[in-house]
Amino acid sequence: MTSSPPATTQGRARRRRGDSRLGDAVFFNLSRGSGILLLVVMAAIAGFLAYRSSIALSGNTGNFLTTFEWTPDAAEPKFGIAVLVFGTLVSALIAMLIAVPIAVGIALFISHYAPRRIAQPFAYLVDLLAAVPSIVYGLWGVLFLVPHMDGLSSWMDQYLGWTYIFDQTKSGVPPRTLFTVGILLAIMILPIITAVSREVFRQVPRMHEEAALALGATRWEMIRTAVLPFGRPGIISASMLGLGRALGETIAVATVLSTNSILSLHLLDPGGGTFAQNIALKFNEAQPFGRDALMASGLVLFVITLLVNGAARLIIARRKEYSGANS
């Protein structure tokens, strides 16, 4: 005959269950509240930008999408985002084309090739690049990168000038161009993409790697068949984080780029502009209507970043192999 547990033991068990249920409820409500708060903040930002943009667009005498000029404080306000859209997207695209392959290669080297005594210090140094302020990158860009871009620009003009986009039509001027900005942005986003990709590669199930090696695959074949497919969604996420910084970078771009209102496909010629740079340079001197115009350009940048991140989420959602359940 078994005896029932003492009343005190049953009471402690009920209290533990009650505390657990209370903790779950508190945590659930805090999490839900945080999510709702985030949505409210984003909606408030979008609403504020839309309201100020409507004021500016109602008084604009030019086409907001196709006008090259930016003179919202003139007697007849005229402004458009054609040059800003082109400069923002082109500089970010150049940065991504340079940074993503290098970052993935560095991440693979740290996670699968380098010995531990080399990998850890190397990873630490790469992570430190993410802590460097933007103004430091900007000063380095204007004092070191720009003067040393003459040789590369001349070489690209000589051998790739037939592509038109690398045809340098203004020789003898400092190469404060969208191409130079793209290289600078690539250096800035490199540690972000590397760090995230490295951690994703480290999460690859060991059994997958050992199975590929046991079947006779070389190390590169193992990486190509086991590591990269598993880490592809993580690489996409890391790339989108880097792209977000490249799209919104302000101080470094404003320090390096020589701005004008000319939209040129010659990437080695000075000129162009980006949304963030234009806002940073003209906000203090702008009149109230000019600030509304800058708010309108900020709304466009806000929408672009939302679309980019939304597209990234859709791509990742289709990659069902990246799941903790599959490891």
PDB file of N, CA and C in Angstrom, residues 172-254:
ATOM      1  N   GLY A 172      41.911  64.033 -64.648  1.00  0.00           N
ATOM      2  CA  GLY A 172      42.632  65.085 -63.950  1.00  0.00           C
ATOM      3  C   GLY A 172      41.923  65.648 -62.742  1.00  0.00           C
ATOM      4  N   VAL A 173      40.771  65.117 -62.370  1.00  0.00           N
ATOM      5  CA  VAL A 173      40.047  65.573 -61.183  1.00  0.00           C
ATOM      6  C   VAL A 173      40.055  64.461 -60.148  1.00  0.00           C
ATOM      7  N   PRO A 174      39.993  64.784 -58.850  1.00  0.00           N
ATOM      8  CA  PRO A 174      40.002  63.737 -57.816  1.00  0.00           C
ATOM      9  C   PRO A 174      38.835  62.773 -58.012  1.00  0.00           C
ATOM     10  N   PRO A 175      39.108  61.492 -57.930  1.00  0.00           N
ATOM     11  CA  PRO A 175      38.048  60.489 -58.182  1.00  0.00           C
ATOM     12  C   PRO A 175      37.078  60.345 -57.011  1.00  0.00           C
ATOM     13  N   ARG A 176      36.364  61.423 -56.713  1.00  0.00           N
ATOM     14  CA  ARG A 176      35.343  61.378 -55.660  1.00  0.00           C
ATOM     15  C   ARG A 176      34.025  60.976 -56.324  1.00  0.00           C
ATOM     16  N   THR A 177      33.950  59.715 -56.662  1.00  0.00           N
ATOM     17  CA  THR A 177      32.904  59.186 -57.528  1.00  0.00           C
ATOM     18  C   THR A 177      32.049  58.159 -56.796  1.00  0.00           C
ATOM     19  N   LEU A 178      30.990  57.729 -57.465  1.00  0.00           N
ATOM     20  CA  LEU A 178      30.155  56.665 -56.922  1.00  0.00           C
ATOM     21  C   LEU A 178      30.930  55.355 -56.812  1.00  0.00           C
ATOM     22  N   PHE A 179      31.863  55.138 -57.721  1.00  0.00           N
ATOM     23  CA  PHE A 179      32.669  53.924 -57.652  1.00  0.00           C
ATOM     24  C   PHE A 179      33.543  53.925 -56.401  1.00  0.00           C
ATOM     25  N   THR A 180      34.156  55.066 -56.094  1.00  0.00           N
ATOM     26  CA  THR A 180      34.951  55.178 -54.868  1.00  0.00           C
ATOM     27  C   THR A 180      34.082  54.995 -53.636  1.00  0.00           C
ATOM     28  N   VAL A 181      32.898  55.573 -53.658  1.00  0.00           N
ATOM     29  CA  VAL A 181      31.961  55.405 -52.537  1.00  0.00           C
ATOM     30  C   VAL A 181      31.577  53.942 -52.376  1.00  0.00           C
ATOM     31  N   GLY A 182      31.362  53.247 -53.486  1.00  0.00           N
ATOM     32  CA  GLY A 182      31.017  51.826 -53.409  1.00  0.00           C
ATOM     33  C   GLY A 182      32.115  51.011 -52.761  1.00  0.00           C
ATOM     34  N   ILE A 183      33.371  51.312 -53.078  1.00  0.00           N
ATOM     35  CA  ILE A 183      34.491  50.599 -52.449  1.00  0.00           C
ATOM     36  C   ILE A 183      34.530  50.888 -50.949  1.00  0.00           C
ATOM     37  N   LEU A 184      34.330  52.155 -50.581  1.00  0.00           N
ATOM     38  CA  LEU A 184      34.330  52.507 -49.165  1.00  0.00           C
ATOM     39  C   LEU A 184      33.196  51.810 -48.417  1.00  0.00           C
ATOM     40  N   LEU A 185      32.007  51.789 -49.007  1.00  0.00           N
ATOM     41  CA  LEU A 185      30.884  51.102 -48.375  1.00  0.00           C
ATOM     42  C   LEU A 185      31.134  49.605 -48.260  1.00  0.00           C
ATOM     43  N   ALA A 186      31.804  49.023 -49.252  1.00  0.00           N
ATOM     44  CA  ALA A 186      32.127  47.603 -49.179  1.00  0.00           C
ATOM     45  C   ALA A 186      33.000  47.305 -47.967  1.00  0.00           C
ATOM     46  N   ILE A 187      33.968  48.161 -47.708  1.00  0.00           N
ATOM     47  CA  ILE A 187      34.829  47.975 -46.533  1.00  0.00           C
ATOM     48  C   ILE A 187      34.016  48.110 -45.251  1.00  0.00           C
ATOM     49  N   MET A 188      33.045  49.007 -45.249  1.00  0.00           N
ATOM     50  CA  MET A 188      32.256  49.244 -44.038  1.00  0.00           C
ATOM     51  C   MET A 188      31.306  48.101 -43.732  1.00  0.00           C
ATOM     52  N   ILE A 189      30.719  47.479 -44.758  1.00  0.00           N
ATOM     53  CA  ILE A 189      29.747  46.404 -44.506  1.00  0.00           C
ATOM     54  C   ILE A 189      30.408  45.035 -44.443  1.00  0.00           C
ATOM     55  N   LEU A 190      31.678  44.964 -44.787  1.00  0.00           N
ATOM     56  CA  LEU A 190      32.373  43.673 -44.783  1.00  0.00           C
ATOM     57  C   LEU A 190      32.324  42.968 -43.432  1.00  0.00           C
ATOM     58  N   PRO A 191      32.614  43.635 -42.295  1.00  0.00           N
ATOM     59  CA  PRO A 191      32.590  42.902 -41.015  1.00  0.00           C
ATOM     60  C   PRO A 191      31.204  42.408 -40.619  1.00  0.00           C
ATOM     61  N   ILE A 192      30.149  43.119 -41.004  1.00  0.00           N
ATOM     62  CA  ILE A 192      28.794  42.688 -40.657  1.00  0.00           C
ATOM     63  C   ILE A 192      28.459  41.376 -41.362  1.00  0.00           C
ATOM     64  N   ILE A 193      28.692  41.349 -42.670  1.00  0.00           N
ATOM     65  CA  ILE A 193      28.386  40.146 -43.438  1.00  0.00           C
ATOM     66  C   ILE A 193      29.277  38.988 -42.997  1.00  0.00           C
ATOM     67  N   THR A 194      30.536  39.276 -42.719  1.00  0.00           N
ATOM     68  CA  THR A 194      31.460  38.219 -42.295  1.00  0.00           C
ATOM     69  C   THR A 194      31.043  37.613 -40.969  1.00  0.00           C
ATOM     70  N   ALA A 195      30.701  38.457 -40.003  1.00  0.00           N
ATOM     71  CA  ALA A 195      30.361  37.957 -38.671  1.00  0.00           C
ATOM     72  C   ALA A 195      29.127  37.066 -38.698  1.00  0.00           C
ATOM     73  N   VAL A 196      28.079  37.501 -39.378  1.00  0.00           N
ATOM     74  CA  VAL A 196      26.849  36.703 -39.424  1.00  0.00           C
ATOM     75  C   VAL A 196      27.076  35.411 -40.198  1.00  0.00           C
ATOM     76  N   SER A 197      27.762  35.502 -41.335  1.00  0.00           N
ATOM     77  CA  SER A 197      28.020  34.297 -42.134  1.00  0.00           C
ATOM     78  C   SER A 197      28.878  33.304 -41.360  1.00  0.00           C
ATOM     79  N   ARG A 198      29.848  33.800 -40.631  1.00  0.00           N
ATOM     80  CA  ARG A 198      30.719  32.906 -39.857  1.00  0.00           C
ATOM     81  C   ARG A 198      29.924  32.129 -38.826  1.00  0.00           C
ATOM     82  N   GLU A 199      29.030  32.802 -38.119  1.00  0.00           N
ATOM     83  CA  GLU A 199      28.234  32.099 -37.112  1.00  0.00           C
ATOM     84  C   GLU A 199      27.283  31.095 -37.749  1.00  0.00           C
ATOM     85  N   VAL A 200      26.747  31.410 -38.917  1.00  0.00           N
ATOM     86  CA  VAL A 200      25.868  30.459 -39.608  1.00  0.00           C
ATOM     87  C   VAL A 200      26.646  29.224 -40.033  1.00  0.00           C
ATOM     88  N   PHE A 201      27.848  29.416 -40.559  1.00  0.00           N
ATOM     89  CA  PHE A 201      28.654  28.272 -40.993  1.00  0.00           C
ATOM     90  C   PHE A 201      29.030  27.375 -39.819  1.00  0.00           C
ATOM     91  N   ARG A 202      29.170  27.963 -38.661  1.00  0.00           N
ATOM     92  CA  ARG A 202      29.504  27.161 -37.474  1.00  0.00           C
ATOM     93  C   ARG A 202      28.324  26.323 -36.999  1.00  0.00           C
ATOM     94  N   GLN A 203      27.122  26.650 -37.437  1.00  0.00           N
ATOM     95  CA  GLN A 203      25.939  25.900 -37.022  1.00  0.00           C
ATOM     96  C   GLN A 203      25.635  24.719 -37.946  1.00  0.00           C
ATOM     97  N   VAL A 204      26.436  24.532 -38.977  1.00  0.00           N
ATOM     98  CA  VAL A 204      26.207  23.397 -39.873  1.00  0.00           C
ATOM     99  C   VAL A 204      26.368  22.093 -39.087  1.00  0.00           C
ATOM    100  N   PRO A 205      25.404  21.185 -39.158  1.00  0.00           N
ATOM    101  CA  PRO A 205      25.527  19.930 -38.408  1.00  0.00           C
ATOM    102  C   PRO A 205      26.813  19.191 -38.752  1.00  0.00           C
ATOM    103  N   ARG A 206      27.519  18.778 -37.730  1.00  0.00           N
ATOM    104  CA  ARG A 206      28.781  18.081 -37.939  1.00  0.00           C
ATOM    105  C   ARG A 206      28.597  16.801 -38.727  1.00  0.00           C
ATOM    106  N   MET A 207      27.450  16.144 -38.548  1.00  0.00           N
ATOM    107  CA  MET A 207      27.196  14.891 -39.257  1.00  0.00           C
ATOM    108  C   MET A 207      27.152  15.099 -40.766  1.00  0.00           C
ATOM    109  N   HIS A 208      26.626  16.245 -41.210  1.00  0.00           N
ATOM    110  CA  HIS A 208      26.574  16.521 -42.645  1.00  0.00           C
ATOM    111  C   HIS A 208      27.978  16.635 -43.223  1.00  0.00           C
ATOM    112  N   GLU A 209      28.843  17.337 -42.525  1.00  0.00           N
ATOM    113  CA  GLU A 209      30.214  17.505 -43.002  1.00  0.00           C
ATOM    114  C   GLU A 209      30.954  16.169 -43.002  1.00  0.00           C
ATOM    115  N   GLU A 210      30.808  15.402 -41.918  1.00  0.00           N
ATOM    116  CA  GLU A 210      31.508  14.118 -41.839  1.00  0.00           C
ATOM    117  C   GLU A 210      30.975  13.135 -42.877  1.00  0.00           C
ATOM    118  N   ALA A 211      29.677  13.180 -43.160  1.00  0.00           N
ATOM    119  CA  ALA A 211      29.112  12.292 -44.172  1.00  0.00           C
ATOM    120  C   ALA A 211      29.677  12.609 -45.552  1.00  0.00           C
ATOM    121  N   ALA A 212      29.803  13.904 -45.866  1.00  0.00           N
ATOM    122  CA  ALA A 212      30.367  14.277 -47.163  1.00  0.00           C
ATOM    123  C   ALA A 212      31.824  13.849 -47.273  1.00  0.00           C
ATOM    124  N   LEU A 213      32.594  14.026 -46.202  1.00  0.00           N
ATOM    125  CA  LEU A 213      34.001  13.607 -46.224  1.00  0.00           C
ATOM    126  C   LEU A 213      34.114  12.085 -46.302  1.00  0.00           C
ATOM    127  N   ALA A 214      33.208  11.378 -45.626  1.00  0.00           N
ATOM    128  CA  ALA A 214      33.257   9.923 -45.647  1.00  0.00           C
ATOM    129  C   ALA A 214      32.950   9.362 -47.035  1.00  0.00           C
ATOM    130  N   LEU A 215      32.188  10.107 -47.820  1.00  0.00           N
ATOM    131  CA  LEU A 215      31.879   9.673 -49.179  1.00  0.00           C
ATOM    132  C   LEU A 215      32.982  10.015 -50.171  1.00  0.00           C
ATOM    133  N   GLY A 216      34.074  10.565 -49.681  1.00  0.00           N
ATOM    134  CA  GLY A 216      35.214  10.847 -50.534  1.00  0.00           C
ATOM    135  C   GLY A 216      35.305  12.271 -51.032  1.00  0.00           C
ATOM    136  N   ALA A 217      34.485  13.180 -50.525  1.00  0.00           N
ATOM    137  CA  ALA A 217      34.526  14.567 -50.967  1.00  0.00           C
ATOM    138  C   ALA A 217      35.762  15.256 -50.420  1.00  0.00           C
ATOM    139  N   THR A 218      36.309  16.162 -51.210  1.00  0.00           N
ATOM    140  CA  THR A 218      37.388  17.013 -50.710  1.00  0.00           C
ATOM    141  C   THR A 218      36.798  18.072 -49.778  1.00  0.00           C
ATOM    142  N   ARG A 219      37.661  18.848 -49.174  1.00  0.00           N
ATOM    143  CA  ARG A 219      37.144  19.866 -48.255  1.00  0.00           C
ATOM    144  C   ARG A 219      36.286  20.879 -48.996  1.00  0.00           C
ATOM    145  N   TRP A 220      36.723  21.309 -50.183  1.00  0.00           N
ATOM    146  CA  TRP A 220      35.917  22.262 -50.938  1.00  0.00           C
ATOM    147  C   TRP A 220      34.603  21.634 -51.382  1.00  0.00           C
ATOM    148  N   GLU A 221      34.618  20.375 -51.803  1.00  0.00           N
ATOM    149  CA  GLU A 221      33.379  19.714 -52.187  1.00  0.00           C
ATOM    150  C   GLU A 221      32.444  19.573 -50.995  1.00  0.00           C
ATOM    151  N   MET A 222      33.001  19.313 -49.817  1.00  0.00           N
ATOM    152  CA  MET A 222      32.179  19.247 -48.609  1.00  0.00           C
ATOM    153  C   MET A 222      31.538  20.606 -48.332  1.00  0.00           C
ATOM    154  N   ILE A 223      32.308  21.678 -48.472  1.00  0.00           N
ATOM    155  CA  ILE A 223      31.763  23.017 -48.240  1.00  0.00           C
ATOM    156  C   ILE A 223      30.683  23.336 -49.271  1.00  0.00           C
ATOM    157  N   ARG A 224      30.930  22.957 -50.518  1.00  0.00           N
ATOM    158  CA  ARG A 224      29.982  23.273 -51.587  1.00  0.00           C
ATOM    159  C   ARG A 224      28.682  22.493 -51.452  1.00  0.00           C
ATOM    160  N   THR A 225      28.748  21.255 -50.967  1.00  0.00           N
ATOM    161  CA  THR A 225      27.555  20.414 -50.907  1.00  0.00           C
ATOM    162  C   THR A 225      26.865  20.418 -49.549  1.00  0.00           C
ATOM    163  N   ALA A 226      27.594  20.713 -48.479  1.00  0.00           N
ATOM    164  CA  ALA A 226      27.011  20.635 -47.140  1.00  0.00           C
ATOM    165  C   ALA A 226      26.928  21.988 -46.441  1.00  0.00           C
ATOM    166  N   VAL A 227      27.970  22.796 -46.539  1.00  0.00           N
ATOM    167  CA  VAL A 227      28.030  24.033 -45.761  1.00  0.00           C
ATOM    168  C   VAL A 227      27.252  25.152 -46.448  1.00  0.00           C
ATOM    169  N   LEU A 228      27.553  25.397 -47.712  1.00  0.00           N
ATOM    170  CA  LEU A 228      26.918  26.520 -48.402  1.00  0.00           C
ATOM    171  C   LEU A 228      25.404  26.363 -48.553  1.00  0.00           C
ATOM    172  N   PRO A 229      24.873  25.163 -48.905  1.00  0.00           N
ATOM    173  CA  PRO A 229      23.408  25.054 -48.956  1.00  0.00           C
ATOM    174  C   PRO A 229      22.740  25.321 -47.616  1.00  0.00           C
ATOM    175  N   PHE A 230      23.362  24.825 -46.545  1.00  0.00           N
ATOM    176  CA  PHE A 230      22.796  25.064 -45.215  1.00  0.00           C
ATOM    177  C   PHE A 230      22.855  26.541 -44.858  1.00  0.00           C
ATOM    178  N   GLY A 231      23.954  27.209 -45.199  1.00  0.00           N
ATOM    179  CA  GLY A 231      24.152  28.595 -44.789  1.00  0.00           C
ATOM    180  C   GLY A 231      23.625  29.624 -45.748  1.00  0.00           C
ATOM    181  N   ARG A 232      23.019  29.211 -46.872  1.00  0.00           N
ATOM    182  CA  ARG A 232      22.569  30.185 -47.873  1.00  0.00           C
ATOM    183  C   ARG A 232      21.577  31.197 -47.296  1.00  0.00           C
ATOM    184  N   PRO A 233      20.546  30.784 -46.551  1.00  0.00           N
ATOM    185  CA  PRO A 233      19.649  31.798 -45.976  1.00  0.00           C
ATOM    186  C   PRO A 233      20.375  32.739 -45.025  1.00  0.00           C
ATOM    187  N   GLY A 234      21.341  32.221 -44.272  1.00  0.00           N
ATOM    188  CA  GLY A 234      22.103  33.091 -43.391  1.00  0.00           C
ATOM    189  C   GLY A 234      22.939  34.096 -44.161  1.00  0.00           C
ATOM    190  N   ILE A 235      23.506  33.663 -45.281  1.00  0.00           N
ATOM    191  CA  ILE A 235      24.274  34.585 -46.127  1.00  0.00           C
ATOM    192  C   ILE A 235      23.352  35.675 -46.666  1.00  0.00           C
ATOM    193  N   ILE A 236      22.147  35.293 -47.058  1.00  0.00           N
ATOM    194  CA  ILE A 236      21.186  36.280 -47.555  1.00  0.00           C
ATOM    195  C   ILE A 236      20.839  37.276 -46.453  1.00  0.00           C
ATOM    196  N   SER A 237      20.593  36.783 -45.250  1.00  0.00           N
ATOM    197  CA  SER A 237      20.285  37.681 -44.138  1.00  0.00           C
ATOM    198  C   SER A 237      21.446  38.625 -43.848  1.00  0.00           C
ATOM    199  N   ALA A 238      22.662  38.085 -43.831  1.00  0.00           N
ATOM    200  CA  ALA A 238      23.834  38.923 -43.590  1.00  0.00           C
ATOM    201  C   ALA A 238      23.993  39.969 -44.680  1.00  0.00           C
ATOM    202  N   SER A 239      23.748  39.568 -45.912  1.00  0.00           N
ATOM    203  CA  SER A 239      23.865  40.511 -47.025  1.00  0.00           C
ATOM    204  C   SER A 239      22.826  41.624 -46.907  1.00  0.00           C
ATOM    205  N   MET A 240      21.620  41.288 -46.481  1.00  0.00           N
ATOM    206  CA  MET A 240      20.597  42.314 -46.330  1.00  0.00           C
ATOM    207  C   MET A 240      20.942  43.280 -45.203  1.00  0.00           C
ATOM    208  N   LEU A 241      21.547  42.789 -44.126  1.00  0.00           N
ATOM    209  CA  LEU A 241      22.009  43.691 -43.072  1.00  0.00           C
ATOM    210  C   LEU A 241      23.059  44.654 -43.606  1.00  0.00           C
ATOM    211  N   GLY A 242      23.998  44.115 -44.369  1.00  0.00           N
ATOM    212  CA  GLY A 242      25.007  44.976 -44.960  1.00  0.00           C
ATOM    213  C   GLY A 242      24.405  45.957 -45.951  1.00  0.00           C
ATOM    214  N   LEU A 243      23.449  45.503 -46.743  1.00  0.00           N
ATOM    215  CA  LEU A 243      22.807  46.379 -47.710  1.00  0.00           C
ATOM    216  C   LEU A 243      22.052  47.507 -47.015  1.00  0.00           C
ATOM    217  N   GLY A 244      21.433  47.192 -45.875  1.00  0.00           N
ATOM    218  CA  GLY A 244      20.738  48.230 -45.129  1.00  0.00           C
ATOM    219  C   GLY A 244      21.677  49.331 -44.682  1.00  0.00           C
ATOM    220  N   ARG A 245      22.878  48.957 -44.228  1.00  0.00           N
ATOM    221  CA  ARG A 245      23.839  49.982 -43.837  1.00  0.00           C
ATOM    222  C   ARG A 245      24.349  50.748 -45.046  1.00  0.00           C
ATOM    223  N   ALA A 246      24.557  50.047 -46.147  1.00  0.00           N
ATOM    224  CA  ALA A 246      25.049  50.723 -47.347  1.00  0.00           C
ATOM    225  C   ALA A 246      24.022  51.730 -47.866  1.00  0.00           C
ATOM    226  N   LEU A 247      22.735  51.388 -47.815  1.00  0.00           N
ATOM    227  CA  LEU A 247      21.709  52.303 -48.298  1.00  0.00           C
ATOM    228  C   LEU A 247      21.585  53.542 -47.422  1.00  0.00           C
ATOM    229  N   GLY A 248      21.790  53.375 -46.119  1.00  0.00           N
ATOM    230  CA  GLY A 248      21.572  54.487 -45.205  1.00  0.00           C
ATOM    231  C   GLY A 248      22.822  55.187 -44.721  1.00  0.00           C
ATOM    232  N   GLU A 249      23.991  54.828 -45.229  1.00  0.00           N
ATOM    233  CA  GLU A 249      25.230  55.446 -44.768  1.00  0.00           C
ATOM    234  C   GLU A 249      25.247  56.933 -45.138  1.00  0.00           C
ATOM    235  N   THR A 250      25.665  57.754 -44.191  1.00  0.00           N
ATOM    236  CA  THR A 250      25.561  59.201 -44.359  1.00  0.00           C
ATOM    237  C   THR A 250      26.910  59.900 -44.356  1.00  0.00           C
ATOM    238  N   ILE A 251      27.587  59.886 -43.200  1.00  0.00           N
ATOM    239  CA  ILE A 251      28.756  60.728 -43.006  1.00  0.00           C
ATOM    240  C   ILE A 251      29.892  60.330 -43.933  1.00  0.00           C
ATOM    241  N   ALA A 252      30.165  59.043 -44.034  1.00  0.00           N
ATOM    242  CA  ALA A 252      31.273  58.597 -44.884  1.00  0.00           C
ATOM    243  C   ALA A 252      31.028  58.973 -46.343  1.00  0.00           C
ATOM    244  N   VAL A 253      29.798  58.798 -46.813  1.00  0.00           N
ATOM    245  CA  VAL A 253      29.472  59.143 -48.196  1.00  0.00           C
ATOM    246  C   VAL A 253      29.563  60.653 -48.407  1.00  0.00           C
ATOM    247  N   ALA A 254      29.055  61.426 -47.457  1.00  0.00           N
ATOM    248  CA  ALA A 254      29.102  62.884 -47.587  1.00  0.00           C
ATOM    249  C   ALA A 254      30.535  63.398 -47.597  1.00  0.00           C
TER     250      ALA A 254
END
